[in-house]
Amino acid sequence: MNHEPLRAVIARHGLSASKALGQNFILDRQLLARIAAIPGDLTGQTVYEVGPGPGGLTHALLDAGASVIAVERDRRCLPALAELQALFPGQLRVIEGDALEIDERVEVRHAAHIVANLPYNVGTALLIRWLAGPWPPWWASLTLMFQKEVAERIVAPVGGDHYGRLAIAAQWRATPKIALLVHRSSFTPPPKVASAVVHIIPAPAPEGVQHALLERLTAAAFGQRRKMLRQSLKGVPGALDALAGLGIDSQRRAEMLSVDEFVALARALS
Ligand code: SAM
């Protein structure tokens, strides 16, 4: 197996990091192997990777026995990825394109684990898309690198400053955990802030809840997070009656309402 230092791969292909494309590469193969191990045994599994860049994480996933479908926007990275295709024949498909634009369900036909050191500027948009689709989702698990602060918002418990729409979107029918904290110095070039890998496994969706209504409730409630619910939910038809029906005190604020309580409220309105 070829384990040429990634620094050499990058130099050979002239891959100077582009800030606009959110390029902060991880060169430490041990760290990459640890990230690739987070979803569990990948032997014979399909992985969808966004932003393979020079292919460090891709290589670790291939080493772990996965078949990888990778979408990369920067065509400068394609020759380095072609080298990986030659090393792992039939195991890697590379799609040149923008992950926000492509239709993943056309490209990825099997259940797949999604694993990505995401570009920070598109990370949250992709996460929200993956969390919002039909349930159970087409993906088996998500293993995604975020800025630590975003990771904390995803896993936030009720009552804290980090708790909000993203926590509820991630927790109402899935289980997110911070799997790994990653220091800024692990990236080349180092980003300004620390990072964390979040691991998310789908859970059964609560019955009788329309996703759009839950979204509407959390948007209204957290749009005015310091206000009492009786004020922030005034514009959502039926919400105040539903609060009363459920025995939820309308003087509470959004950040004090648990995920289960938001779900119960959405169910009452659905
Ligand atoms: N996976 C590599 C690693 O771990 O070192 C690179 C990670 S780097 C943080 C993000 C990668 O995503 C870059 O290679 C960048 O070109 C790519 N990228 C940025 N925006 C993208 C998009 N919209 N669609 C697909 N790839 C994108």
CSV table of C-alpha atoms and ligand atoms in Angstrom, one decimal:
chain,number,residue,atom,x,y,z
A,1,MET,CA,0.0,0.0,0.0
A,2,ASN,CA,1.4,3.4,-1.0
A,3,HIS,CA,1.6,5.7,2.0
A,4,GLU,CA,3.6,8.6,0.5
A,5,PRO,CA,3.5,11.6,2.8
A,6,LEU,CA,0.5,13.7,1.9
A,7,ARG,CA,2.7,16.8,2.0
A,8,ALA,CA,4.6,15.3,-1.0
A,9,VAL,CA,1.3,14.5,-2.8
A,10,ILE,CA,0.2,18.1,-2.4
A,11,ALA,CA,3.6,19.4,-3.6
A,12,ARG,CA,3.7,17.1,-6.6
A,13,HIS,CA,0.3,18.3,-7.7
A,14,GLY,CA,0.8,21.9,-6.8
A,15,LEU,CA,-2.3,22.0,-4.6
A,16,SER,CA,-1.9,25.3,-2.8
A,17,ALA,CA,-4.8,25.6,-0.4
A,18,SER,CA,-7.7,27.8,-1.6
A,19,LYS,CA,-9.4,29.8,1.1
A,20,ALA,CA,-12.5,30.3,-1.1
A,21,LEU,CA,-13.0,26.6,-1.3
A,22,GLY,CA,-12.5,26.1,2.4
A,23,GLN,CA,-9.4,24.0,1.9
A,24,ASN,CA,-7.8,23.1,5.2
A,25,PHE,CA,-6.1,19.7,4.6
A,26,ILE,CA,-5.4,17.0,7.1
A,27,LEU,CA,-2.0,15.4,6.5
A,28,ASP,CA,-1.6,13.2,9.5
A,29,ARG,CA,-2.5,9.7,8.3
A,30,GLN,CA,-3.0,8.4,11.9
A,31,LEU,CA,-5.6,11.0,12.5
A,32,LEU,CA,-7.3,10.3,9.2
A,33,ALA,CA,-7.4,6.6,10.0
A,34,ARG,CA,-9.1,7.5,13.4
A,35,ILE,CA,-11.7,9.6,11.5
A,36,ALA,CA,-12.3,6.7,9.0
A,37,ALA,CA,-12.8,4.3,11.9
A,38,ILE,CA,-15.6,6.4,13.5
A,39,PRO,CA,-18.5,4.9,11.4
A,40,GLY,CA,-17.4,1.4,12.4
A,41,ASP,CA,-16.3,-1.5,10.2
A,42,LEU,CA,-16.4,-0.2,6.6
A,43,THR,CA,-15.4,-3.4,4.8
A,44,GLY,CA,-17.6,-3.7,1.7
A,45,GLN,CA,-19.6,-0.6,2.7
A,46,THR,CA,-20.3,2.4,0.5
A,47,VAL,CA,-19.0,5.8,1.6
A,48,TYR,CA,-20.1,9.1,0.2
A,49,GLU,CA,-17.3,11.7,0.7
A,50,VAL,CA,-17.7,15.4,0.1
A,51,GLY,CA,-14.5,17.3,-0.7
A,52,PRO,CA,-11.8,14.7,-0.9
A,53,GLY,CA,-9.2,17.3,-1.9
A,54,PRO,CA,-5.8,15.6,-2.2
A,55,GLY,CA,-7.3,12.4,-1.0
A,56,GLY,CA,-6.0,11.9,2.6
A,57,LEU,CA,-9.3,10.9,4.1
A,58,THR,CA,-10.3,9.1,0.9
A,59,HIS,CA,-7.2,6.9,1.2
A,60,ALA,CA,-7.9,6.1,4.8
A,61,LEU,CA,-11.5,5.1,3.9
A,62,LEU,CA,-10.2,2.9,1.0
A,63,ASP,CA,-7.7,1.3,3.4
A,64,ALA,CA,-10.6,0.6,5.7
A,65,GLY,CA,-12.2,-1.5,2.9
A,66,ALA,CA,-14.9,1.0,1.8
A,67,SER,CA,-16.0,1.8,-1.7
A,68,VAL,CA,-15.9,5.5,-2.0
A,69,ILE,CA,-18.0,7.9,-4.1
A,70,ALA,CA,-16.3,11.3,-3.7
A,71,VAL,CA,-17.5,14.7,-5.0
A,72,GLU,CA,-14.9,17.4,-5.4
A,73,ARG,CA,-15.3,20.9,-6.8
A,74,ASP,CA,-11.6,21.7,-7.3
A,75,ARG,CA,-10.4,20.1,-10.5
A,76,ARG,CA,-6.8,20.6,-9.5
A,77,CYS,CA,-7.3,17.7,-7.1
A,78,LEU,CA,-8.4,15.2,-9.8
A,79,PRO,CA,-5.0,13.9,-10.8
A,80,ALA,CA,-4.2,13.1,-7.1
A,81,LEU,CA,-7.5,11.3,-6.9
A,82,ALA,CA,-6.8,9.4,-10.1
A,83,GLU,CA,-3.7,8.0,-8.5
A,84,LEU,CA,-5.8,6.7,-5.7
A,85,GLN,CA,-8.2,5.1,-8.2
A,86,ALA,CA,-5.2,3.3,-9.7
A,87,LEU,CA,-4.1,2.1,-6.2
A,88,PHE,CA,-7.6,0.8,-5.4
A,89,PRO,CA,-9.1,-0.4,-8.7
A,90,GLY,CA,-12.9,-0.3,-8.8
A,91,GLN,CA,-13.1,1.1,-5.3
A,92,LEU,CA,-13.2,4.9,-5.9
A,93,ARG,CA,-15.5,6.9,-8.1
A,94,VAL,CA,-14.8,10.6,-8.3
A,95,ILE,CA,-17.4,13.1,-9.4
A,96,GLU,CA,-16.2,16.6,-10.3
A,97,GLY,CA,-18.9,19.0,-9.1
A,98,ASP,CA,-20.5,21.1,-6.4
A,99,ALA,CA,-21.9,18.9,-3.6
A,100,LEU,CA,-24.7,21.5,-3.1
A,101,GLU,CA,-25.8,21.1,-6.7
A,102,ILE,CA,-25.6,17.4,-7.5
A,103,ASP,CA,-28.4,15.0,-7.0
A,104,GLU,CA,-26.9,12.6,-4.5
A,105,ARG,CA,-29.6,10.0,-4.9
A,106,VAL,CA,-28.7,9.6,-8.6
A,107,GLU,CA,-25.0,9.2,-7.7
A,108,VAL,CA,-25.3,7.1,-4.6
A,109,ARG,CA,-27.8,4.3,-5.1
A,110,HIS,CA,-27.0,2.1,-2.1
A,111,ALA,CA,-27.3,3.0,1.6
A,112,ALA,CA,-24.0,4.8,2.3
A,113,HIS,CA,-22.1,6.2,5.2
A,114,ILE,CA,-21.3,9.9,4.7
A,115,VAL,CA,-17.9,10.8,5.8
A,116,ALA,CA,-16.4,14.2,5.2
A,117,ASN,CA,-13.9,16.8,6.3
A,118,LEU,CA,-16.4,19.4,5.1
A,119,PRO,CA,-15.5,22.8,3.8
A,120,TYR,CA,-16.9,25.0,6.5
A,121,ASN,CA,-18.8,27.3,4.2
A,122,VAL,CA,-21.1,24.6,3.0
A,123,GLY,CA,-21.1,22.2,6.0
A,124,THR,CA,-24.2,23.4,7.8
A,125,ALA,CA,-26.2,23.6,4.5
A,126,LEU,CA,-25.3,20.0,3.7
A,127,LEU,CA,-26.1,18.8,7.2
A,128,ILE,CA,-29.5,20.4,7.2
A,129,ARG,CA,-30.2,18.8,3.8
A,130,TRP,CA,-29.2,15.4,5.0
A,131,LEU,CA,-31.3,15.8,8.2
A,132,ALA,CA,-34.3,17.1,6.4
A,133,GLY,CA,-34.9,14.4,3.8
A,134,PRO,CA,-37.3,11.4,3.8
A,135,TRP,CA,-37.0,9.2,6.9
A,136,PRO,CA,-35.4,6.7,7.4
A,137,PRO,CA,-32.7,8.5,5.4
A,138,TRP,CA,-30.7,7.0,2.5
A,139,TRP,CA,-27.5,7.4,4.6
A,140,ALA,CA,-26.5,4.9,7.4
A,141,SER,CA,-24.5,7.4,9.4
A,142,LEU,CA,-22.9,10.9,9.1
A,143,THR,CA,-19.3,11.5,10.2
A,144,LEU,CA,-18.6,15.1,9.6
A,145,MET,CA,-16.0,17.7,10.6
A,146,PHE,CA,-17.3,21.0,11.8
A,147,GLN,CA,-16.0,24.1,13.6
A,148,LYS,CA,-16.1,23.1,17.2
A,149,GLU,CA,-18.7,25.8,17.9
A,150,VAL,CA,-21.1,24.3,15.3
A,151,ALA,CA,-20.5,20.8,16.6
A,152,GLU,CA,-21.5,22.1,20.0
A,153,ARG,CA,-24.7,23.5,18.6
A,154,ILE,CA,-25.5,20.2,17.0
A,155,VAL,CA,-25.2,18.1,20.2
A,156,ALA,CA,-26.4,20.9,22.6
A,157,PRO,CA,-28.6,19.8,25.5
A,158,VAL,CA,-31.6,21.9,26.4
A,159,GLY,CA,-31.0,25.0,28.5
A,160,GLY,CA,-27.7,26.1,27.2
A,161,ASP,CA,-26.5,28.9,25.0
A,162,HIS,CA,-25.7,26.5,22.1
A,163,TYR,CA,-29.2,24.9,22.2
A,164,GLY,CA,-31.4,26.0,19.2
A,165,ARG,CA,-32.8,25.1,15.8
A,166,LEU,CA,-29.7,23.0,14.8
A,167,ALA,CA,-29.8,20.9,18.0
A,168,ILE,CA,-33.5,20.1,17.4
A,169,ALA,CA,-33.0,19.4,13.7
A,170,ALA,CA,-30.2,17.0,14.6
A,171,GLN,CA,-31.8,15.4,17.7
A,172,TRP,CA,-35.5,14.9,17.0
A,173,ARG,CA,-34.9,11.7,14.9
A,174,ALA,CA,-31.2,11.1,15.1
A,175,THR,CA,-28.5,10.8,17.8
A,176,PRO,CA,-25.5,13.1,17.4
A,177,LYS,CA,-22.3,12.8,19.4
A,178,ILE,CA,-19.0,14.6,19.3
A,179,ALA,CA,-16.6,11.7,18.3
A,180,LEU,CA,-13.3,13.6,18.2
A,181,LEU,CA,-11.9,17.1,19.0
A,182,VAL,CA,-9.4,18.2,16.4
A,183,HIS,CA,-6.9,20.9,17.2
A,184,ARG,CA,-6.4,23.7,14.6
A,185,SER,CA,-2.7,22.7,14.2
A,186,SER,CA,-3.9,19.4,12.7
A,187,PHE,CA,-4.8,21.2,9.5
A,188,THR,CA,-2.7,22.7,6.7
A,189,PRO,CA,-3.2,25.7,6.7
A,190,PRO,CA,-4.6,25.8,10.3
A,191,PRO,CA,-8.1,27.4,10.5
A,192,LYS,CA,-8.7,30.1,13.1
A,193,VAL,CA,-10.8,27.9,15.3
A,194,ALA,CA,-10.8,24.4,16.7
A,195,SER,CA,-12.8,21.6,15.0
A,196,ALA,CA,-14.7,18.5,16.0
A,197,VAL,CA,-15.9,15.4,14.2
A,198,VAL,CA,-19.6,14.8,14.8
A,199,HIS,CA,-21.1,11.3,14.4
A,200,ILE,CA,-24.8,11.1,13.7
A,201,ILE,CA,-26.9,7.9,13.6
A,202,PRO,CA,-30.5,8.0,12.5
A,203,ALA,CA,-33.2,7.0,15.0
A,204,PRO,CA,-36.9,6.2,14.4
A,205,ALA,CA,-38.9,9.3,13.6
A,206,PRO,CA,-41.5,10.2,16.2
A,207,GLU,CA,-44.9,9.4,14.8
A,208,GLY,CA,-47.5,11.9,13.6
A,209,VAL,CA,-45.1,14.8,13.3
A,210,GLN,CA,-44.8,16.9,10.2
A,211,HIS,CA,-41.2,18.0,9.7
A,212,ALA,CA,-42.3,21.4,8.2
A,213,LEU,CA,-44.3,22.2,11.3
A,214,LEU,CA,-41.5,21.4,13.6
A,215,GLU,CA,-39.3,23.6,11.5
A,216,ARG,CA,-41.8,26.4,11.6
A,217,LEU,CA,-42.1,26.2,15.4
A,218,THR,CA,-38.4,26.2,16.1
A,219,ALA,CA,-37.8,29.0,13.6
A,220,ALA,CA,-40.4,31.2,15.4
A,221,ALA,CA,-39.4,30.1,18.9
A,222,PHE,CA,-35.6,30.6,18.4
A,223,GLY,CA,-36.1,33.7,16.2
A,224,GLN,CA,-36.9,35.4,19.6
A,225,ARG,CA,-35.1,33.0,21.9
A,226,ARG,CA,-35.1,35.4,24.9
A,227,LYS,CA,-38.8,36.0,24.7
A,228,MET,CA,-41.5,33.9,26.4
A,229,LEU,CA,-43.2,31.3,24.2
A,230,ARG,CA,-46.5,33.1,24.4
A,231,GLN,CA,-44.8,36.0,22.5
A,232,SER,CA,-42.5,34.1,20.2
A,233,LEU,CA,-45.1,31.6,19.0
A,234,LYS,CA,-47.9,34.1,18.6
A,235,GLY,CA,-47.6,34.0,14.8
A,236,VAL,CA,-47.9,30.2,14.5
A,237,PRO,CA,-51.6,29.3,14.2
A,238,GLY,CA,-52.8,27.0,17.0
A,239,ALA,CA,-49.5,27.0,18.9
A,240,LEU,CA,-50.7,28.8,22.0
A,241,ASP,CA,-53.7,26.5,22.3
A,242,ALA,CA,-51.4,23.5,21.8
A,243,LEU,CA,-49.1,24.7,24.6
A,244,ALA,CA,-52.0,25.0,26.9
A,245,GLY,CA,-53.3,21.6,25.9
A,246,LEU,CA,-50.0,20.0,26.6
A,247,GLY,CA,-49.7,21.8,29.9
A,248,ILE,CA,-46.5,23.7,28.8
A,249,ASP,CA,-46.2,27.0,30.6
A,250,SER,CA,-46.2,29.7,27.9
A,251,GLN,CA,-44.0,31.9,30.1
A,252,ARG,CA,-41.1,29.6,29.4
A,253,ARG,CA,-38.5,30.5,26.7
A,254,ALA,CA,-37.5,28.4,23.7
A,255,GLU,CA,-34.1,27.4,25.1
A,256,MET,CA,-35.8,25.8,28.1
A,257,LEU,CA,-38.1,23.6,26.0
A,258,SER,CA,-36.8,20.1,25.4
A,259,VAL,CA,-36.6,18.4,22.0
A,260,ASP,CA,-39.4,16.0,23.2
A,261,GLU,CA,-41.6,19.0,24.1
A,262,PHE,CA,-41.0,20.6,20.7
A,263,VAL,CA,-41.9,17.3,19.1
A,264,ALA,CA,-45.1,17.0,21.2
A,265,LEU,CA,-46.0,20.6,20.2
A,266,ALA,CA,-45.4,19.8,16.5
A,267,ARG,CA,-47.5,16.6,16.8
A,268,ALA,CA,-50.4,18.6,18.3
A,269,LEU,CA,-50.3,20.9,15.4
A,270,SER,CA,-49.7,18.3,12.7
B,1,SAM,N1,-10.8,15.8,2.6
B,1,SAM,C1,-9.6,16.6,2.5
B,1,SAM,C2,-8.8,16.5,3.8
B,1,SAM,O1,-9.4,16.0,4.8
B,1,SAM,O2,-7.7,16.9,3.9
B,1,SAM,C3,-9.9,18.1,2.2
B,1,SAM,C4,-10.8,18.8,3.1
B,1,SAM,S1,-11.0,20.5,2.8
B,1,SAM,C5,-11.5,21.0,4.5
B,1,SAM,C6,-12.6,20.7,1.9
B,1,SAM,C7,-12.6,20.2,0.5
B,1,SAM,O3,-13.9,20.4,0.0
B,1,SAM,C8,-11.6,20.8,-0.4
B,1,SAM,O4,-10.9,19.9,-1.2
B,1,SAM,C9,-12.5,21.7,-1.3
B,1,SAM,O5,-12.0,21.9,-2.6
B,1,SAM,C10,-13.8,20.9,-1.4
B,1,SAM,N2,-15.0,21.6,-1.6
B,1,SAM,C11,-15.3,22.9,-1.2
B,1,SAM,N3,-16.6,23.3,-1.6
B,1,SAM,C12,-17.1,22.2,-2.2
B,1,SAM,C13,-18.4,21.9,-2.8
B,1,SAM,N4,-19.3,22.8,-2.8
B,1,SAM,N5,-18.6,20.7,-3.3
B,1,SAM,C14,-17.6,19.7,-3.3
B,1,SAM,N6,-16.4,19.9,-2.8
B,1,SAM,C15,-16.1,21.1,-2.2
